[in-house]
Structures are given as C-alpha cells and as structure tokens.
Amino acid sequence: MRKLIKASHVVEDSWQPMDADTANPGRQQILSLDQWLRLADKSGRAVMLEPGQAPAPLFDHLERIPLIAINFPEFTDGRGFSYGRELRERGFAGELRACGHFIRDQMSYLARCGFDAFQLADESLLAEALASLQDFSEHYQAAIDQPLPLFRRRG
Amino acid sequence: MYVYDQYDQTIVDQRVEQYRDQTRRYLAGKVPEAEFRPLRLQNGLYIQRLAPMLRIAVPYGMLSSRQLRKLAVISREFDKGYAHISTRQNVQLNWPRIEEVPDILAELASVQMHAIQTSGNCIRNTTTDQYAGVATDELEDPRPWCEIIRQWSTLHPEFAFLPRKFKIAVCGSSQDRAAIHAHDIGIELLANASGEVGFRILAGGGLGRTPVIGSIVCDWLEKKHLLTYLEAILRVYNLNGRRDNKYKARIKILVKAMGVDAFREAVEQEWALVKDGPTTLTEAEMMRAKSFFTEPAYVAFDDATARAGLAEKCGADPIFGNWVKRNTVDHRVSGYRIVNLSLKATGFAPGDITDTQLELVADLADQYSFGECRTTHQQNMVLADVQMEQLYPLWQQLQKAGLATPNHGYLTDMICCPGGDYCSLANAKSIPVAEAIQARFDDLDYLYDLGPIELNISGCMNACGHHHIGHIGILGVDKKGEEFYQVCLGGSQAKDASIGKILGPSFSQDDMPSVIDKLLSTYLDLREGEEIFLETYRRVGIEPFKERVYEKAD
C-alpha cells in the first residue's frame, strides 16, 4: 500500500491509484475526470484533476465526493493551488490531496489552499517532509486554513 | 515609513529559517537543482554569469538610515563593497556566496528587510512614485496602499507559482512617475465624479519581448475592495495564463487573447465570489496603513523668504545654483526641496553605489531628511525632505562623494540594466554602451540644451532597462555570437505612455555614441521652440532620424 501525509501524519493510503485506461475501475480506485464524468452513480467515488481540468464540473457533487486529488505533473504549474481553494471555498469537506511532482517546500502553501493530504512522488521523503508544514506560524492573507486576514486579527 | 510589529517580524524571521533549511538541504545534495531554483529565486537569488546575484526588496523604494547602514555593512562583508539600484527600486548585490545567503537574509531581517519574491514567477515588489507624499501634483500618498499590497502579496499561498512574474505599480499623482502603464497591474488613485478617491485599475501592460500598454479593467474601484479585486485578477491569470511558452506567459498575452472585455468579465465573475468577504479592507486597517506615512515634523517657513534665501545662495555660487536647478524638485511644503542624488556619474555603472556612499547617504538622511531615503526606478536615490537653507551644506557633501552630478532627467541620467557583464540572460553588454555615451556627452551645456531626454538601455529582450519606454531605447541583441544594438525611438513612461518604434538595422557597440549623436543633431535641427526630444519625434515621425543615421557617407 502506498503512503501519504494526512492530517499531519504519515499514513497508508486507503485508495488505489488511478488507472485512466481501465473501463471498469474499482470502487476504491481514484478516477480520472473522464471516468468520473461517465459514472451514473458518483456517490462515494474519488476523482483526480489534472492541470487544465477546472474543477467546475465537480461543484454540484461536492457533498458526495470523499476525495479529490489534484495532480501536479510539474511542481512549477500552480493552477492546482487555485483549484484547491476553489473547491474549499464552495464547501468541499472531503479529503483534498496533492499528488505527483509537487515538492515538500510547497506544502505549507498547499495546506493554506485547503489541501490536507500530500502524496509525494518519493515516499521515502514523507517523514522528513512533515516539518515543512510547520514553516510558518503566521500569515498575512485570508486562506482556507485561516479565514481572516492578519489585518482583522492584529492585536 | 512602515515599521514591523511582532507579526511582520515573525513572518520574515521564519522565512529566513525556511530558506536556511532549504539551502542546507540543497548543499547536502538532497534538493535537485531544478527544485531549488524557484526556492532561491523567490528569495532573490539568481545564479549569474560570474557569480550569484542577490536582489534585496526595498518595498516601494523606502529605506531608513539604519537600513542603509546595514546594506553598506552587507555589501562590504559579504560582497565587493558596492551595490546596485535596480529599475524595480530594489538593491542588488553581485557577488554573494550561495552558502552565505541565509546569513545575509538574517542580517536583513534584523533591520526589517528581506528578499522575498524579488524574483521568480510570483508577485514582485510593488513600486511607486519616488516623490510619494511630498510631490506637488499628488492627489493622495500611494505608499499606504503599496504597503497593504505588500502584505497581501507576501507569501500569498495561491499565487507563488504563477505562469510568469507579476509586477504591480501604484501612482497617486497627476504625472505618472511609476510607469503604471507598463505593469502587469497598474493602479492609479483617482477621484470619481462625486469627488471620492478610489482606484483606476489597469491590467496587461508590460515590456519584455512583446511590449504592451495596460488596458483599463476597472474605471473606478472603491478603496475597500482593492485586495479582493486584485485577488480576482490574479486568480483569472493563475488559472488561464499560458504555461506552454514562457514568452507568452505574461498577463498581457492573456488580456490580448481574451480581449479586455472578456477578461474584465472573467475578473468580475471571480470578484463576485470574494467581494465583501473577509479580505475586504476595514476602515481600521486603512487608517493603520496611513498612520505610518504621516507628515514628519516640518519646520514652518515663509515661502517667499525661503525662496529668496536660496536664490541668493544660488547666485553666489553658480555651480551650486545649477545643481539646485537640475537635481532638486519642488516640495509640497514651503521651505523644503526634494533632492535627487545622481548615481549616474561618468565612469561609473549607472545605479551603482559603494558601501561608503551608502553610509554617507545614511548620515545625510539623518542630518537633513528625517532619517529616510528613497530609491528610484531611474536608478537614483532621493532625499525627500530637505530644508532649502540646508541645501548648500548637503550639496557640498554630496559633491565630495560624487553624488551631485547635475544631470537629473538629462541624457546621461540613463536607465541601464547590469547587462552582459553580470547577467546570464543578457545577449549583450549594456554598461560599456552607457559609459561610452556618458563619456561622449559629458558637456553639461550641451546636455542642458538637449533638454530632458530619457535614454534606456537593456542588454536583452527581458527589458530590465525599460528600453521600449525610453525616448531613446537601446536593446542589446545577439547576431551569430556577436553583440549588436538595436535602437528605438519615441517611447514614453508618462501618462501618455507609448512604446518606442524600431529605427532600423542594429549597430555595433563602437558605433553607438555616433548613432546617438546623429539622433540628437537631427532633433536639434528640427525642433521648434521649446519642444523636447519626444515632442519633436512625435511631430516629425521616425523618417528624418532614420535618414540621418543610415545615410551613406560620401
């Protein structure tokens, strides 16, 4: 079983990796957006977005989706940061997972954008990477982790 | 100026520690070069041709004397004893060692400075008018708004990996000294029909490979909505800006591709989601930001008496008088002048300043200008609040230090990027071209006769030297491994902003002074009355200049 960081702990992944080519993905398998769109019964099914796949088609189903994974094929493509925030801003309460080739030094930003699970491409780095979630204790902007900007909280 | 509280200090200190750990992991071989690159860039560190270059943020150009002294010490202890003022009002060190950069950043943090987001595909240092708060043509001081934007953009979690770099400038005066039309977002303080001051928002301006003048996306925005509106623009850009080609990745390309109306509509849609939300500015926050930019303890002077006193001194010492005329500017308050320190002495790279000069400027700021100093996007420095009666002793000290060249706004006060001598992006050297032009045109009377001319030099298409918006622009190009220079005419960074037009085939470095000479003599032959170079150019067009420069020698 693959490992990932979830709620600031290294845990085993209860989901199976995506297989975009299969016609019959299992219930515990993460689906590509195409696979997910084709499903008649979407409840309880997890889906992965790629850069360029805006999350809008998911908006009407957020209550029934347990996991949305956002893939970062290249860590320099920052669209996923906005996708995460858009999903959380519309009330998505399930697991929001970063996967692919993001780097640990992006995790504090990703967490602020609503991500609560991090599946680094290299599993062996997970334990060390936990520290990056603690890089900052204070922030200027409102975001998902802190809905008030600093200027509304300054003592 | 703005003073950190424990929150600001915590954020900057934690950033230093984060980067220290990143550097440690990189040097230990645990972070691949490609992954370290954006991390170091977002802390201001470039790897250059000869050595790394560290770009230190000077938020909207404001520096205290304490910060100047720290910059002097850093440039002495960690570098070769000089620093460079960039066209984004920042300070650049050319020879720091990668392993020492975390220590430099810690030194900076001890005086409330940092190098956050001075490079990389993120929101860069917000720039403004170097005369903010003291200009006679100012509607409102732009600096509180710059500081509000600085805080919002600093370590913004959603916008740290944009398609490309992103630059914002704010202007609060009737003359635009911040080049807002040439920025990704340009913000202009403006009164609406009922007299309330708000913002006009431009987007999609920029220089680089495809120079574009910004388009108006919002005619007038109520002040409290500033950050939510910026957030909406940035989200539209982050989601839709091109990422397949770095030369087409700036927001200007997106605005052009969508059309400004569709772009505005997309922004309005995003804005509707965040408008009136928690990021809406509170009255208290706007007041807090303004409270750092209140009037210093000016002495009351009678305007006429002060001016008469100054005129007398100018008459008694014409060299001083000339410097006052050329390098000082009217101040909002009676009895005061704004003083431009020229970093454009002949024989020195434009914008360079030594450690001892930095220390002197710190002392002079303490002595004559409430302990504050500014950097300008024309790569000079400003002491903004000098009493007229203290101009003479100030000038004497500036002259000794080589900071009183009376060329402010004239040909030799040129903007020039570091170019091929330092920068690994450059196609050609720019400093030797600047120096050759300075040496050729060092006759002050001739310069004054030419009148105000903006000459801007970039060593490559990235246009750090803003060549497109110089009245005369020079661009270094590479032709089969040889350095050549293309000339453009008619650019302007003012409110009537325009992009310069290419004159024709490029020239060798040796030819440049005589090319400039031909352009200038064409202007002198054709000018009518008091026309400045740009006005003559706009009246007669490019042809007469072209003919003169490319005519065959008999």
XYZ file of C-alpha atoms in Angstrom:
709
model
C 0.000 0.000 0.000
C 1.227 3.498 -0.814
C 1.858 6.003 1.932
C 0.988 9.658 2.238
C 0.747 12.524 4.713
C -2.744 13.032 6.015
C -3.762 15.335 8.845
C -0.039 15.828 9.609
C 0.745 12.108 9.947
C 2.270 9.570 7.608
C -0.455 7.001 6.965
C -1.258 4.232 4.491
C -3.363 5.121 1.507
C -6.804 3.527 1.591
C -7.355 4.387 -2.082
C -5.993 2.642 -5.157
C -4.052 4.686 -7.702
C -5.784 5.941 -10.789
C -5.789 3.868 -13.967
C -7.137 6.099 -16.686
C -7.192 3.259 -19.228
C -9.412 0.784 -17.460
C -13.078 0.586 -18.419
C -14.106 -0.766 -15.016
C -12.309 0.993 -12.205
C -12.876 -0.414 -8.724
C -14.888 1.431 -6.092
C -11.726 2.258 -4.119
C -9.856 3.415 -7.158
C -9.227 7.085 -7.835
C -10.904 8.028 -11.115
C -9.791 10.308 -13.882
C -12.169 13.153 -14.572
C -13.376 11.345 -17.724
C -14.065 8.136 -15.817
C -15.830 10.052 -13.103
C -17.964 12.042 -15.555
C -19.122 8.808 -17.202
C -20.324 7.274 -13.932
C -24.060 7.272 -13.394
C -23.737 6.769 -9.608
C -20.985 9.082 -8.424
C -21.525 8.836 -4.690
C -18.513 7.696 -2.706
C -16.177 7.850 -5.708
C -12.844 9.686 -5.730
C -11.610 11.776 -8.636
C -8.324 13.292 -9.791
C -7.928 16.599 -11.610
C -5.046 17.396 -13.936
C -3.764 20.915 -14.676
C -6.183 22.457 -17.159
C -9.136 20.470 -15.793
C -11.009 23.194 -13.970
C -12.994 21.843 -11.014
C -16.306 23.397 -12.109
C -17.900 20.049 -13.154
C -17.492 18.817 -9.564
C -19.193 21.753 -7.909
C -22.693 20.230 -7.886
C -21.454 16.963 -6.376
C -19.091 18.090 -3.637
C -21.108 16.602 -0.770
C -20.874 13.120 -2.250
C -17.168 13.116 -3.131
C -14.908 11.677 -0.387
C -11.594 12.517 -2.081
C -10.447 14.935 -4.737
C -6.840 14.514 -5.809
C -5.058 17.261 -7.690
C -2.158 16.120 -9.801
C 0.986 18.220 -10.169
C 2.878 16.732 -13.129
C 5.294 19.660 -12.758
C 5.673 21.440 -9.457
C 6.008 24.827 -11.162
C 2.463 24.672 -12.568
C 0.491 26.485 -9.867
C -3.043 26.018 -11.190
C -3.697 23.312 -8.610
C -3.330 25.849 -5.800
C -6.321 27.736 -7.195
C -8.284 24.511 -7.811
C -7.883 23.566 -4.167
C -9.045 26.905 -2.956
C -11.983 27.000 -5.361
C -13.160 23.601 -4.116
C -12.874 24.505 -0.447
C -14.494 27.905 -0.991
C -17.513 26.063 -2.384
C -17.746 23.892 0.673
C -15.869 20.734 -0.259
C -15.223 18.953 3.065
C -13.672 15.662 1.927
C -10.002 14.835 1.514
C -8.125 17.204 -0.776
C -4.931 15.535 -1.870
C -1.884 16.852 -3.695
C -0.077 14.227 -5.727
C 2.515 13.969 -8.444
C 5.661 16.062 -8.564
C 4.978 18.878 -6.140
C 7.786 19.430 -3.619
C 7.774 19.495 0.167
C 8.613 23.188 0.205
C 5.202 23.870 -1.342
C 3.302 22.021 1.356
C 2.701 24.993 3.643
C 1.196 26.921 0.727
C -0.845 23.900 -0.347
C -2.164 23.457 3.187
C -3.230 27.084 3.194
C -5.112 26.436 -0.071
C -7.107 23.676 1.588
C -5.023 20.550 0.934
C -4.975 18.123 3.857
C -3.236 15.166 2.201
C 0.126 15.040 0.462
C 1.335 12.147 -1.641
C 4.932 12.912 -2.606
C 6.272 11.049 -5.637
C 9.107 9.715 -3.445
C 7.537 8.034 -0.414
C 10.821 7.868 1.460
C 10.735 11.649 1.889
C 7.363 11.770 3.637
C 8.546 11.671 7.252
C 11.097 14.427 6.726
C 8.639 16.486 4.710
C 6.243 16.768 7.655
C 8.449 19.515 9.067
C 7.658 21.755 6.082
C 4.051 22.030 7.224
C 5.377 23.963 10.227
C 7.373 26.540 8.239
C 5.142 29.442 9.212
C 3.046 30.155 12.277
C 1.658 33.461 10.994
C 0.260 34.649 7.657
C -0.899 37.905 6.141
C -3.666 36.623 3.891
C -7.000 35.033 4.476
C -6.955 31.485 3.116
C -8.659 28.172 3.773
C -6.726 27.405 6.974
C -7.263 30.899 8.361
C -10.350 32.633 7.017
C -9.425 36.032 8.438
C -6.569 38.123 7.030
C -3.980 39.302 9.551
C -5.376 42.823 9.472
C -8.589 41.563 11.052
C -6.628 39.739 13.762
C -3.754 42.047 14.698
C -3.686 42.681 18.423
C 7.723 54.744 6.928
C 6.255 51.364 7.773
C 7.528 49.721 10.970
C 7.203 45.990 11.608
C 5.249 44.699 14.554
C 5.777 41.209 16.022
C 3.666 39.637 13.246
C 5.704 41.095 10.387
C 8.932 40.206 12.179
C 7.807 36.631 12.830
C 6.938 36.094 9.168
C 10.263 37.448 7.917
C 12.276 35.554 10.575
C 10.508 32.291 9.762
C 11.169 32.873 6.077
C 14.890 33.164 6.807
C 14.848 29.882 8.731
C 12.855 28.176 5.982
C 15.397 29.270 3.403
C 18.329 28.336 5.644
C 16.966 24.801 5.786
C 16.326 24.741 2.035
C 19.898 25.879 1.362
C 21.279 23.295 3.787
C 19.333 20.530 2.039
C 20.430 21.810 -1.377
C 24.100 21.932 -0.437
C 23.782 18.443 1.049
C 22.574 17.229 -2.335
C 19.067 16.481 -1.110
C 17.298 19.032 -3.314
C 17.875 18.785 -7.068
C 18.951 21.946 -8.878
C 15.610 22.254 -10.708
C 13.684 22.152 -7.429
C 15.998 24.565 -5.651
C 15.776 27.083 -8.471
C 12.339 28.575 -7.697
C 13.089 28.416 -3.969
C 16.211 30.535 -4.291
C 14.607 32.827 -6.876
C 11.708 33.586 -4.538
C 14.357 34.602 -2.024
C 16.035 36.878 -4.532
C 18.963 34.680 -5.529
C 19.902 34.363 -9.191
C 22.804 32.336 -10.498
C 24.552 34.758 -12.782
C 27.287 34.716 -15.344
C 30.157 35.282 -12.927
C 28.583 34.747 -9.526
C 25.186 34.608 -7.868
C 23.217 37.853 -7.642
C 21.034 38.651 -4.653
C 18.153 41.065 -5.152
C 17.027 42.660 -1.907
C 13.497 44.053 -1.688
C 13.087 47.744 -0.999
C 9.317 47.968 -0.659
C 8.165 50.856 -2.859
C 11.643 52.352 -2.599
C 11.628 53.411 1.078
C 14.797 52.994 3.159
C 15.660 54.196 6.640
C 19.178 55.329 7.549
C 19.516 52.219 9.695
C 18.689 50.035 6.706
C 21.154 51.937 4.506
C 23.916 51.305 7.039
C 23.064 47.631 7.148
C 23.194 47.469 3.339
C 26.627 49.109 3.488
C 27.887 46.550 6.005
C 26.421 43.651 3.998
C 27.954 44.878 0.743
C 31.319 45.210 2.483
C 31.327 41.951 4.432
C 29.548 39.663 2.007
C 30.302 41.349 -1.303
C 32.819 43.581 -3.059
C 31.873 46.822 -1.385
C 29.211 48.091 -3.718
C 25.542 47.567 -4.510
C 23.291 48.355 -7.447
C 19.892 50.092 -7.505
C 17.558 48.266 -9.898
C 14.694 49.545 -12.033
C 12.264 47.997 -9.535
C 13.706 50.222 -6.805
C 15.432 47.177 -5.310
C 19.060 46.738 -4.262
C 21.239 44.103 -5.923
C 24.439 42.505 -4.721
C 26.551 40.947 -7.434
C 28.951 38.671 -5.637
C 27.347 36.907 -2.652
C 28.156 33.252 -1.925
C 25.236 30.810 -2.058
C 26.065 29.338 1.347
C 26.153 32.787 2.952
C 22.823 33.987 1.601
C 20.819 32.737 4.627
C 23.126 34.801 6.861
C 22.646 37.843 4.645
C 18.885 37.375 4.849
C 19.114 37.134 8.649
C 21.102 40.382 8.702
C 18.413 41.996 6.561
C 15.636 40.701 8.811
C 17.348 42.386 11.772
C 16.538 45.750 10.128
C 13.076 44.771 8.875
C 14.182 43.893 5.354
C 14.021 40.782 3.199
C 14.476 39.459 -0.328
C 11.104 37.732 -0.562
C 9.636 37.463 -4.062
C 12.204 39.710 -5.714
C 12.420 37.088 -8.434
C 10.526 34.034 -9.633
C 7.056 33.593 -11.090
C 5.246 35.361 -8.286
C 4.065 38.812 -7.266
C 7.141 41.061 -7.149
C 7.962 44.189 -5.193
C 5.246 46.820 -5.634
C 6.726 50.077 -6.910
C 5.588 53.672 -6.805
C 6.445 57.331 -7.264
C 9.788 58.234 -5.651
C 8.223 61.569 -4.659
C 5.256 59.936 -2.876
C 3.944 62.055 -0.025
C 5.945 65.155 -0.985
C 5.037 65.749 -4.648
C 3.206 68.948 -5.528
C 0.938 67.160 -8.007
C -0.208 64.407 -5.676
C -3.845 63.528 -5.105
C -3.049 61.051 -2.335
C 0.005 59.297 -0.914
C 0.234 55.895 -2.655
C 2.516 54.303 -0.028
C -0.141 53.069 2.426
C -1.718 51.220 -0.494
C 1.654 49.831 -1.536
C 2.178 48.528 1.993
C -1.290 46.958 2.043
C -0.445 45.259 -1.267
C 2.985 44.226 0.053
C 1.452 42.400 2.975
C -1.255 40.757 0.887
C 1.206 39.596 -1.774
C 3.945 38.432 0.629
C 3.940 34.612 0.722
C 0.481 34.521 -0.840
C -0.209 30.775 -0.868
C -2.232 30.685 -4.088
C -0.057 32.877 -6.272
C 3.518 31.683 -5.679
C 3.684 29.595 -8.880
C 2.110 31.844 -11.476
C 2.676 31.363 -15.210
C 5.254 34.157 -15.053
C 6.468 37.063 -12.921
C 3.901 39.653 -11.885
C 4.549 43.337 -11.246
C 2.275 45.924 -9.676
C 2.806 49.699 -9.556
C 0.756 52.407 -7.832
C 0.573 56.091 -8.741
C -1.126 58.869 -6.774
C -0.150 61.961 -8.734
C -1.172 63.671 -11.955
C 2.238 62.982 -13.520
C 2.940 59.263 -13.618
C 6.378 58.607 -12.168
C 5.731 54.914 -11.578
C 5.221 53.777 -15.210
C 1.885 52.174 -14.312
C 1.039 51.583 -17.976
C 3.989 49.228 -18.286
C 2.984 46.927 -15.429
C 1.018 43.701 -15.142
C -1.300 45.700 -12.915
C -1.167 49.486 -12.762
C -3.127 51.259 -10.041
C -3.944 54.948 -10.160
C -5.526 56.867 -7.304
C -8.364 58.803 -8.861
C -11.408 60.804 -7.761
C -14.791 59.801 -9.167
C -17.499 62.231 -10.284
C -18.583 62.851 -6.701
C -15.026 63.536 -5.551
C -14.399 60.285 -3.691
C -10.892 58.944 -4.178
C -10.635 55.352 -5.330
C -8.587 53.376 -7.828
C -8.475 53.013 -11.569
C -7.114 49.561 -12.332
C -5.108 48.763 -15.453
C -4.017 45.274 -16.391
C -1.920 43.669 -19.068
C 0.771 46.254 -19.520
C 4.368 45.128 -19.708
C 7.655 45.327 -21.521
C 9.797 42.325 -22.399
C 9.549 40.647 -25.784
C 6.055 41.961 -26.509
C 5.663 45.478 -25.105
C 2.051 46.421 -24.369
C 0.372 49.412 -22.750
C -2.030 48.335 -19.982
C -5.812 48.295 -20.534
C -8.366 49.699 -18.134
C -10.200 46.850 -16.424
C -11.905 48.956 -13.793
C -12.672 52.660 -14.216
C -13.069 53.307 -10.535
C -12.902 50.961 -7.574
C -13.893 51.781 -4.039
C -10.821 51.619 -1.800
C -12.019 48.882 0.499
C -12.291 46.498 -2.459
C -8.646 46.811 -3.520
C -7.423 43.417 -2.321
C -10.457 41.373 -3.319
C -10.261 42.863 -6.797
C -6.539 42.115 -7.084
C -7.208 38.599 -5.836
C -9.791 38.124 -8.620
C -7.368 39.334 -11.318
C -4.618 37.070 -10.019
C -6.890 34.044 -9.921
C -8.055 34.582 -13.502
C -4.414 34.871 -14.515
C -3.209 31.885 -12.487
C -5.940 29.677 -13.963
C -5.835 30.897 -17.545
C -2.417 32.367 -18.283
C -0.386 30.361 -20.778
C 2.147 27.943 -19.331
C 3.302 26.285 -22.538
C 5.575 29.102 -23.698
C 7.362 31.392 -21.280
C 7.429 34.184 -23.822
C 3.639 34.163 -23.974
C 3.003 33.639 -20.290
C 2.658 37.203 -19.011
C -0.829 38.525 -18.250
C -0.575 40.943 -21.192
C -0.821 37.992 -23.590
C -3.895 36.650 -21.760
C -5.631 40.046 -21.800
C -4.904 40.366 -25.517
C -6.032 36.830 -26.313
C -9.282 37.112 -24.355
C -9.912 40.736 -25.272
C -10.141 43.241 -22.454
C -13.935 42.984 -22.209
C -13.952 39.213 -21.778
C -11.043 39.486 -19.372
C -12.909 42.079 -17.322
C -15.975 39.844 -17.276
C -13.937 36.882 -16.023
C -12.464 39.074 -13.286
C -15.904 40.348 -12.300
C -17.144 36.756 -12.006
C -14.292 35.768 -9.716
C -14.648 39.015 -7.831
C -18.307 38.339 -7.112
C -17.189 35.325 -5.049
C -14.821 37.247 -2.776
C -16.260 40.760 -2.854
C -17.300 41.941 0.621
C -15.626 38.847 2.124
C -13.024 38.933 4.923
C -10.288 40.296 2.634
C -12.333 43.482 2.197
C -10.262 46.240 3.792
C -11.517 47.597 7.081
C -11.540 51.267 7.954
C -9.167 50.447 10.823
C -6.646 48.765 8.514
C -6.700 51.642 6.042
C -6.110 54.064 8.925
C -3.347 51.853 10.338
C -1.524 51.763 6.999
C -1.853 55.532 6.633
C -0.587 56.116 10.171
C 2.934 55.100 9.066
C 3.086 57.751 6.379
C 2.086 60.849 8.268
C 3.784 64.192 7.863
C 7.175 64.480 9.613
C 7.867 67.416 11.943
C 8.342 70.071 9.262
C 9.587 73.467 10.379
C 7.295 76.306 9.294
C 8.956 78.596 6.743
C 7.713 81.612 4.904
C 7.739 80.516 1.274
C 8.896 83.797 -0.252
C 11.676 84.312 2.313
C 12.948 80.761 1.929
C 12.994 81.002 -1.865
C 14.723 84.379 -1.793
C 17.387 82.986 0.546
C 18.009 80.051 -1.732
C 18.100 82.249 -4.842
C 20.762 84.383 -3.216
C 22.983 81.390 -2.482
C 22.455 80.068 -5.991
C 23.530 83.427 -7.392
C 26.629 83.493 -5.210
C 27.735 80.003 -6.275
C 26.574 79.196 -9.817
C 27.735 75.583 -9.621
C 25.523 75.078 -6.599
C 22.774 77.033 -8.343
C 22.959 74.753 -11.334
C 22.708 71.648 -9.138
C 19.649 73.091 -7.365
C 18.046 73.803 -10.720
C 18.787 70.397 -12.195
C 18.648 67.933 -9.314
C 16.118 69.335 -6.843
C 12.368 69.450 -7.232
C 9.519 71.484 -5.738
C 8.204 70.165 -2.438
C 4.631 70.231 -1.217
C 5.720 72.111 1.918
C 7.068 75.677 1.933
C 10.795 75.984 2.586
C 11.619 72.404 1.503
C 13.010 70.782 -1.656
C 13.147 67.201 -2.887
C 16.766 66.256 -3.639
C 17.793 63.721 -6.280
C 21.146 62.039 -5.660
C 22.601 61.119 -9.031
C 24.033 57.607 -9.332
C 24.978 58.436 -12.912
C 28.440 59.919 -12.640
C 30.560 59.457 -15.748
C 32.817 56.439 -15.396
C 30.562 54.502 -13.045
C 27.957 51.879 -13.923
C 24.513 53.542 -13.772
C 22.818 52.780 -10.445
C 25.913 51.512 -8.628
C 26.674 52.811 -5.134
C 29.591 51.951 -2.856
C 29.470 50.963 0.806
C 30.935 54.292 1.917
C 28.478 56.213 -0.250
C 25.631 54.235 1.325
C 26.910 55.185 4.769
C 27.232 58.804 3.767
C 23.675 58.832 2.398
C 22.525 57.352 5.734
C 24.274 60.148 7.641
C 22.881 62.797 5.304
C 19.388 61.325 5.618
C 19.686 61.579 9.409
C 21.088 65.070 9.240
C 18.820 66.586 6.601
C 15.828 64.409 5.746
C 14.202 62.798 8.799
C 16.358 59.668 8.546
C 14.709 58.409 5.370
C 15.824 57.927 1.799
C 14.253 56.503 -1.350
C 15.437 54.532 -4.341
C 14.005 55.342 -7.766
C 13.166 53.223 -10.775
C 15.501 55.526 -12.718
C 18.247 54.029 -10.529
C 18.930 57.110 -8.442
C 18.246 57.987 -4.802
C 16.152 60.695 -3.230
C 16.265 62.668 -0.006
C 12.678 63.821 0.056
C 12.514 66.449 2.811
C 15.427 68.868 2.776
C 15.143 72.419 4.102
C 16.092 74.978 1.460
C 18.537 76.572 3.832
C 20.363 73.283 4.299
C 20.763 72.526 0.607
C 24.185 74.158 0.458
C 25.930 72.064 3.139
C 24.163 68.958 1.795
C 25.387 69.689 -1.725
C 28.958 70.194 -0.531
C 28.988 66.725 0.989
C 27.274 65.109 -1.991
C 29.755 66.694 -4.350
C 32.706 65.312 -2.446
C 31.173 61.852 -2.623
C 30.391 62.002 -6.353
C 26.630 62.048 -5.805
C 25.903 65.525 -7.139
C 26.304 65.121 -10.917
C 23.802 67.741 -12.112
C 22.265 65.563 -14.830
C 18.910 64.554 -13.373
C 16.451 63.957 -16.231
C 19.082 64.579 -18.915
C 20.682 62.274 -21.440
C 23.378 60.884 -19.163
C 20.863 60.097 -16.384
C 20.125 56.907 -18.241
C 18.437 53.718 -17.104
C 20.694 50.739 -17.719
C 20.420 47.083 -16.725
C 23.523 45.220 -15.488
C 23.724 43.541 -18.899
C 26.213 41.006 -20.147
C 28.879 41.992 -17.643
C 26.818 40.332 -14.933
C 23.574 38.853 -16.142
C 23.393 35.364 -17.614
C 20.232 36.221 -19.566
C 21.784 39.146 -21.420
C 22.576 38.984 -25.129
C 24.921 41.923 -24.930
C 26.730 44.198 -22.535
C 24.940 47.391 -21.600
C 27.249 49.144 -19.121
C 30.068 49.834 -21.658
C 27.490 51.345 -24.029
C 26.197 53.574 -21.231
C 29.731 54.572 -20.287
C 30.702 55.344 -23.883
C 27.634 57.565 -24.261
C 28.305 59.259 -20.925
C 31.908 59.918 -21.937
C 30.925 61.296 -25.349
C 28.239 63.591 -23.972
C 29.835 64.927 -20.803
C 29.495 68.571 -21.795
C 26.818 69.840 -19.433
C 25.831 72.854 -21.511
C 25.165 70.582 -24.463
C 23.089 68.259 -22.244
C 21.001 71.123 -20.931
C 20.477 72.430 -24.457
C 19.168 68.990 -25.428
C 16.631 69.249 -22.644
C 15.015 66.316 -20.827
C 15.695 63.023 -22.590
C 15.130 59.544 -21.278
C 17.688 57.081 -22.612
C 17.056 53.484 -21.551
C 19.373 50.541 -22.218
C 18.542 46.826 -21.922
C 21.011 44.033 -22.588
C 18.280 41.679 -23.797
C 14.592 41.242 -24.619
C 13.681 40.896 -20.942
C 13.841 44.675 -20.966
C 15.015 45.264 -17.394
C 16.385 48.563 -18.689
C 12.899 49.528 -19.950
C 14.201 50.328 -23.442
C 10.711 50.325 -25.000
C 9.590 53.301 -22.934
C 12.700 55.416 -23.245
C 12.503 58.419 -25.549
C 15.546 56.688 -26.970
C 15.769 52.959 -26.267
C 18.761 50.718 -26.852
C 18.457 46.948 -26.919
C 21.361 44.528 -26.978
C 20.898 41.682 -29.480
C 22.957 38.686 -30.364
C 23.778 38.055 -34.016
C 25.700 34.866 -34.574
C 27.578 35.280 -31.323
C 28.340 38.966 -31.818
C 26.828 41.771 -29.800
C 24.769 44.358 -31.659
C 22.452 47.139 -30.571
C 19.005 47.971 -31.845
C 17.677 51.487 -31.361
C 14.050 52.501 -30.859
C 12.574 55.969 -30.651
C 9.500 57.591 -29.180
C 8.800 55.507 -26.107
C 7.365 57.159 -23.022
C 6.642 56.050 -19.491
C 4.443 59.040 -18.689
C 0.632 59.152 -18.629
C 0.713 59.478 -22.409
C 2.677 56.216 -22.419
C 3.916 54.852 -25.716
C 6.116 52.029 -26.965
C 9.158 53.031 -28.965
C 9.458 52.228 -32.664
C 12.484 50.385 -34.029
C 14.735 52.668 -36.065
C 16.193 50.026 -38.371
C 19.116 47.575 -38.586
C 21.250 47.291 -35.459
C 24.679 48.766 -34.795
C 27.987 47.634 -33.336
C 28.998 48.791 -29.872
C 31.644 51.156 -31.250
C 29.078 52.897 -33.453
C 26.643 53.668 -30.649
C 27.927 57.067 -29.470
C 27.907 58.415 -33.027
C 24.450 56.954 -33.684
C 23.171 58.777 -30.603
C 24.979 61.898 -31.797
C 23.164 61.750 -35.165
C 19.788 61.266 -33.482
C 20.415 64.249 -31.239
C 21.620 66.530 -34.014
C 18.566 65.590 -36.092
C 16.407 66.641 -33.164
C 18.308 69.906 -32.692
C 17.910 70.710 -36.398
C 14.189 70.009 -36.403
C 12.954 71.140 -33.011
C 10.567 74.067 -32.859
C 10.529 76.427 -29.891
C 10.811 74.651 -26.570
C 9.995 71.180 -27.857
C 11.686 68.344 -26.022
C 13.108 65.395 -27.984
C 9.949 63.309 -27.573
C 7.692 66.105 -28.777
C 9.776 66.714 -31.887
C 9.828 62.998 -32.592
C 6.053 62.798 -32.264
C 5.615 65.718 -34.639
C 8.060 64.675 -37.367
C 7.983 60.879 -37.049
C 10.830 58.428 -37.380
C 11.835 59.085 -41.009
C 14.150 62.097 -40.596
C 16.022 60.253 -37.841
C 16.288 57.163 -39.954
C 17.595 59.080 -42.954
C 20.288 60.807 -40.941
C 21.504 57.715 -39.148
C 21.580 55.407 -42.169
C 22.723 57.893 -44.814
C 25.778 56.744 -46.715
C 28.930 58.690 -46.129
C 30.051 60.409 -49.331
